[in-house]
PDB file of C-alpha atoms in Angstrom:
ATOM      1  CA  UNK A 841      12.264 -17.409  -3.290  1.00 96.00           C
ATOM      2  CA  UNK A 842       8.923 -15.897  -2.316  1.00 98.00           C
ATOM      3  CA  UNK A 843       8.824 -14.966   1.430  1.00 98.00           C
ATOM      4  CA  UNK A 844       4.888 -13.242   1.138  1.00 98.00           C
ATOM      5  CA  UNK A 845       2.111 -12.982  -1.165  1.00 98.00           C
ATOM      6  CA  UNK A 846      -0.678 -10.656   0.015  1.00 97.00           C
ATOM      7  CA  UNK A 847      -3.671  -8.998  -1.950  1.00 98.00           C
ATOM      8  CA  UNK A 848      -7.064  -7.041  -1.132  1.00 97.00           C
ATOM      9  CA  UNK A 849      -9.826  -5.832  -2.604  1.00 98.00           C
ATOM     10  CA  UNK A 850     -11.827  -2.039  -1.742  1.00 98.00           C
ATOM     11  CA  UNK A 851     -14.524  -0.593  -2.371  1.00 98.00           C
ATOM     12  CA  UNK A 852     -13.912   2.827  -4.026  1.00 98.00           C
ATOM     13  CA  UNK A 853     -16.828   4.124  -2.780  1.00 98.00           C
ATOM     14  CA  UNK A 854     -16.249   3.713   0.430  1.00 98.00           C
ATOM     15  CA  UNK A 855     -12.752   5.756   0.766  1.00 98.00           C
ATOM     16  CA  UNK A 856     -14.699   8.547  -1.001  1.00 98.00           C
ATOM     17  CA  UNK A 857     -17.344   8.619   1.887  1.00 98.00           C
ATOM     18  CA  UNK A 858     -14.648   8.318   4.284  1.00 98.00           C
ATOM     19  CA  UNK A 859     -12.739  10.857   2.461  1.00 97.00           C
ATOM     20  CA  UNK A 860     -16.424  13.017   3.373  1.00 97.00           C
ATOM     21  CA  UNK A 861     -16.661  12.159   6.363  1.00 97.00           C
ATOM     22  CA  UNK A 862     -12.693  12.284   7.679  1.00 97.00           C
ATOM     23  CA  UNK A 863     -11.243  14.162   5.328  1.00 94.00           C
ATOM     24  CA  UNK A 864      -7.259  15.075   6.139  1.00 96.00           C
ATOM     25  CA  UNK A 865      -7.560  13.476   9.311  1.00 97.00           C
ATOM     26  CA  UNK A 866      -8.246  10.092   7.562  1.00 97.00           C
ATOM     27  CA  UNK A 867      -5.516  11.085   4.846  1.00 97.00           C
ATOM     28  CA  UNK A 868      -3.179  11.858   7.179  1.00 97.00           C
ATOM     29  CA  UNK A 869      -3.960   8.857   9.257  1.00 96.00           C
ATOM     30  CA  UNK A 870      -3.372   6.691   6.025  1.00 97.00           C
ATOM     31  CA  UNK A 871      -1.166   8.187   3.382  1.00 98.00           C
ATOM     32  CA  UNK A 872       2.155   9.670   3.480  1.00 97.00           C
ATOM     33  CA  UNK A 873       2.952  12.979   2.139  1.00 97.00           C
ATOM     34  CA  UNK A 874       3.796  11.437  -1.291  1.00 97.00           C
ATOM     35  CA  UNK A 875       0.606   9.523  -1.895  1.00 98.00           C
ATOM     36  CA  UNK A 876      -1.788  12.719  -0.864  1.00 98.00           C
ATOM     37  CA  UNK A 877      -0.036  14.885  -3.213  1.00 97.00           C
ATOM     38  CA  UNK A 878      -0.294  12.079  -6.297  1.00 96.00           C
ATOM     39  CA  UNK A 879      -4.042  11.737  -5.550  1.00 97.00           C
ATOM     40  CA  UNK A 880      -4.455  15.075  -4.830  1.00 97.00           C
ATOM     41  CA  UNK A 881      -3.665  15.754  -8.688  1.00 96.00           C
ATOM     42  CA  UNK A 882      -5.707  12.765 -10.097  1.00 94.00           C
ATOM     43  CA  UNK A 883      -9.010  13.133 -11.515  1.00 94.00           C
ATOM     44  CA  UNK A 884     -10.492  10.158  -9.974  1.00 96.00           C
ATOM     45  CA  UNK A 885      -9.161  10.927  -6.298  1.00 97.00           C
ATOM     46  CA  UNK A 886     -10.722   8.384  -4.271  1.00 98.00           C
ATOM     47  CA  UNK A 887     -10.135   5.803  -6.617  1.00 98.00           C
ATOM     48  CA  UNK A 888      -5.994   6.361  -6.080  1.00 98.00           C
ATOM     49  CA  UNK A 889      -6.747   6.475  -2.791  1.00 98.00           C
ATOM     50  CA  UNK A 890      -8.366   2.900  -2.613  1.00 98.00           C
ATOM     51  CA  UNK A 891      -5.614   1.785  -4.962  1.00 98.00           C
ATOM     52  CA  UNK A 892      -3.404   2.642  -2.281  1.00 98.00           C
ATOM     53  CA  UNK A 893      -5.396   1.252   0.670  1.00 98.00           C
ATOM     54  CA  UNK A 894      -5.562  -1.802  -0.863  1.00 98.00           C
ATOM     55  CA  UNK A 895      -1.770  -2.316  -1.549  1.00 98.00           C
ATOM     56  CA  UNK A 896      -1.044  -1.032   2.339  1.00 97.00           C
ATOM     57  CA  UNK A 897      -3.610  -3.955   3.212  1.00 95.00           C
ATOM     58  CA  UNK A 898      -1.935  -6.329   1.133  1.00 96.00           C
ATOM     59  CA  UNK A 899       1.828  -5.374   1.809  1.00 96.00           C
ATOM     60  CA  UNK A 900       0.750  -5.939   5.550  1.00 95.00           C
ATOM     61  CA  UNK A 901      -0.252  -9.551   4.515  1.00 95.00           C
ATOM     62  CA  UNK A 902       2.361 -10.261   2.435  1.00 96.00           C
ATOM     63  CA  UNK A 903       4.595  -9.824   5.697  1.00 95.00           C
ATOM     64  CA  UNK A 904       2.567 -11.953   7.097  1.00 91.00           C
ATOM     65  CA  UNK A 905       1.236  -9.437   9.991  1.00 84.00           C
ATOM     66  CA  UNK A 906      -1.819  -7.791   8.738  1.00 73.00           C
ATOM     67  CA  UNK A 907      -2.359  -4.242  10.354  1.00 71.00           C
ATOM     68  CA  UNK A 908      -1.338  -5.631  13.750  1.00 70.00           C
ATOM     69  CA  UNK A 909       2.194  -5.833  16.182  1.00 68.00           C
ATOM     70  CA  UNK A 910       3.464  -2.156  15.461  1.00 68.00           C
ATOM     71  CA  UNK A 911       2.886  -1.688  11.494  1.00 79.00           C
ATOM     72  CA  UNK A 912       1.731   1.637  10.623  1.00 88.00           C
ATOM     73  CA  UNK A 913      -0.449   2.738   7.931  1.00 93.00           C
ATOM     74  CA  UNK A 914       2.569   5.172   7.134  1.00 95.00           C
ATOM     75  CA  UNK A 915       5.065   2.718   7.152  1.00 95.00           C
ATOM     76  CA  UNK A 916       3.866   1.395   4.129  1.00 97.00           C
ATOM     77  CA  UNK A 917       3.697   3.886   0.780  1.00 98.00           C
ATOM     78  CA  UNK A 918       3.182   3.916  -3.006  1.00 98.00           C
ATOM     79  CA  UNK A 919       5.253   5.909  -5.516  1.00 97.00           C
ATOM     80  CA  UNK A 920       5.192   5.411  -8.755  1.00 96.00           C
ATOM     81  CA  UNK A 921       8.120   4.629 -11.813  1.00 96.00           C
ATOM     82  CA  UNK A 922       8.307   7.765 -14.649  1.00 96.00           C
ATOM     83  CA  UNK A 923       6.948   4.257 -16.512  1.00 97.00           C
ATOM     84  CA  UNK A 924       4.517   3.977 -14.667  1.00 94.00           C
ATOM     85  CA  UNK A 925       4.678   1.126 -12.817  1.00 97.00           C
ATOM     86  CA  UNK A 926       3.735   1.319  -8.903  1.00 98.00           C
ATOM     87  CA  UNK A 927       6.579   0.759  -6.304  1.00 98.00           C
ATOM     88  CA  UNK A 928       6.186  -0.151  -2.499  1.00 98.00           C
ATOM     89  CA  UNK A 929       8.339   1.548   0.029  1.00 98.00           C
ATOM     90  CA  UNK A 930       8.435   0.335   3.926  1.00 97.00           C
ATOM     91  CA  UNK A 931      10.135   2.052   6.608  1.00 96.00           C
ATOM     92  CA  UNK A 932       9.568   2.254  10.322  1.00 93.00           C
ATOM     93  CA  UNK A 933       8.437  -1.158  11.719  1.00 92.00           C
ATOM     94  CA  UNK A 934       7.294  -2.658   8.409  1.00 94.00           C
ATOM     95  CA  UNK A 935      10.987  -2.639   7.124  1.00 96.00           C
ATOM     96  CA  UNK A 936      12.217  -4.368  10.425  1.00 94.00           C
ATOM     97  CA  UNK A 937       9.841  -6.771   9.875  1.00 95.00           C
ATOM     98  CA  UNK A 938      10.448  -7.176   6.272  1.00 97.00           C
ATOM     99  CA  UNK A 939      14.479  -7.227   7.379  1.00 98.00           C
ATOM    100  CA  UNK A 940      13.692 -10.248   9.977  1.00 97.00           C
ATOM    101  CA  UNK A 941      11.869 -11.731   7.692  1.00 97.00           C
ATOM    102  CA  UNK A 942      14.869 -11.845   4.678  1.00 98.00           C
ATOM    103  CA  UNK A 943      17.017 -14.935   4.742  1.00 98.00           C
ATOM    104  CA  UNK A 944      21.151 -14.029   5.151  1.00 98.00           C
ATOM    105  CA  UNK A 945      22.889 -13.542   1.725  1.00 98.00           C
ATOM    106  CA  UNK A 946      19.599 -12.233  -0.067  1.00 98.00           C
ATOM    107  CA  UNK A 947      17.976  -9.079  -0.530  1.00 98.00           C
ATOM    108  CA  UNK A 948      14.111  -8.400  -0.499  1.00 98.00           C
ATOM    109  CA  UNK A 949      11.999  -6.906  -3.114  1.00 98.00           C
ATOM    110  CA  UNK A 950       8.882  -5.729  -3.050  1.00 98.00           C
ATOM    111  CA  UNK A 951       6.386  -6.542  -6.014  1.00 98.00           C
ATOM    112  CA  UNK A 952       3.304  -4.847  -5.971  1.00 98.00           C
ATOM    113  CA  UNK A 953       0.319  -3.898  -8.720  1.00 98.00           C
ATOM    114  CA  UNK A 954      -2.578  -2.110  -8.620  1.00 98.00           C
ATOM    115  CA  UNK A 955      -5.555  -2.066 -10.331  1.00 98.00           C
ATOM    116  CA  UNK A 956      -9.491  -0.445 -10.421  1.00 97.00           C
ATOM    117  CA  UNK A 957     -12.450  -0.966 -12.296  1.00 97.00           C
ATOM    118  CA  UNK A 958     -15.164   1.011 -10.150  1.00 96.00           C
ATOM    119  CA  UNK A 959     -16.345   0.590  -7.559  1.00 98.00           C
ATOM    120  CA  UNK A 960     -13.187  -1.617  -7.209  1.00 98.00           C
ATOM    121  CA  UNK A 961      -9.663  -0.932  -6.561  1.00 98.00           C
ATOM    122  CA  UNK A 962      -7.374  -4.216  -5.800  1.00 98.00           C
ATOM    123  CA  UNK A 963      -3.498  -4.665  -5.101  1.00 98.00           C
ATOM    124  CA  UNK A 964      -1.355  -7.620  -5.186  1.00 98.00           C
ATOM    125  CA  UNK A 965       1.773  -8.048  -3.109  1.00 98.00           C
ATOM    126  CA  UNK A 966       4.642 -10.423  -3.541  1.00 98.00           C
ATOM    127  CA  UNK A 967       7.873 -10.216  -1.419  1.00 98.00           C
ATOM    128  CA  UNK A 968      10.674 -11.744  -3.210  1.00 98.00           C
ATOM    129  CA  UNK A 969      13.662 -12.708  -1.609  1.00 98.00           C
ATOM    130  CA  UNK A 970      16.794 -12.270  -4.502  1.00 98.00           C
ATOM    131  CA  UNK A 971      20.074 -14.199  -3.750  1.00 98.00           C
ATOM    132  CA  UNK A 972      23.062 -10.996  -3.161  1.00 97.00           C
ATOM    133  CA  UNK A 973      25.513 -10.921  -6.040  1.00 93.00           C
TER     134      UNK A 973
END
């Protein structure tokens, strides 16, 4: 069953000024450890940023919250498969909240892609809930 569906859309363009005008205080604000070093390594940095922004703002509606009651930029992060394939990790108050929000006998999962075409980096969030064995 789906418990959330979230997505956003950011401009590129404008995490690369802020990444001007902030610089580590905005990354570290924003991005765990993880995500700096992954776009620290990419050619087009801000646009992995703004990937990433844009899945934080839509895990945060797909738990039906939005950046409000306790989440934290940082509770939120993006890794990424060997394949490939983008993975969303909550701790802190995000995974409470995705915990209360789980029906007894089922696990959550956390669905999330990513995508850019610039100036334009989108994410889509769906939290599934999967009956437990």
């Amino acid at each position: 069953m789906i418990l959330g569906i979230g997505s956003d859309l950011c401009n590129i363009d404008r995490i690369a000024a802020t990444l001007d005008r902030f610089g580590d205080r905005f990354r570290q604000r924003v991005f765990t450890d993880t995500e700096i070093a992954k776009a620290e390594r990419r050619a087009d940095t801000p646009g992995t940023y703004a990937k990433r922004w844009a899945a934080k703002e839509a895990c945060s509606k797909a738990l039906g919250t939005g950046l409000r009651m306790g989440i934290s930029w940082k509770d939120m992060g993006v890794t990424n498969l060997p394949t490939g394939q983008p993975v969303m990790h909550l701790t802190g108050w995000a995974a409470e909240r995705l915990a209360a929000m789980t029906p007894a006998g089922h696990r959550a999962v956390v669905h999330v892609t990513l995508t850019d075409d610039h100036p334009w980096a989108q994410a889509f969030v769906v939290i599934e809930a999967v009956p437990l064995p």
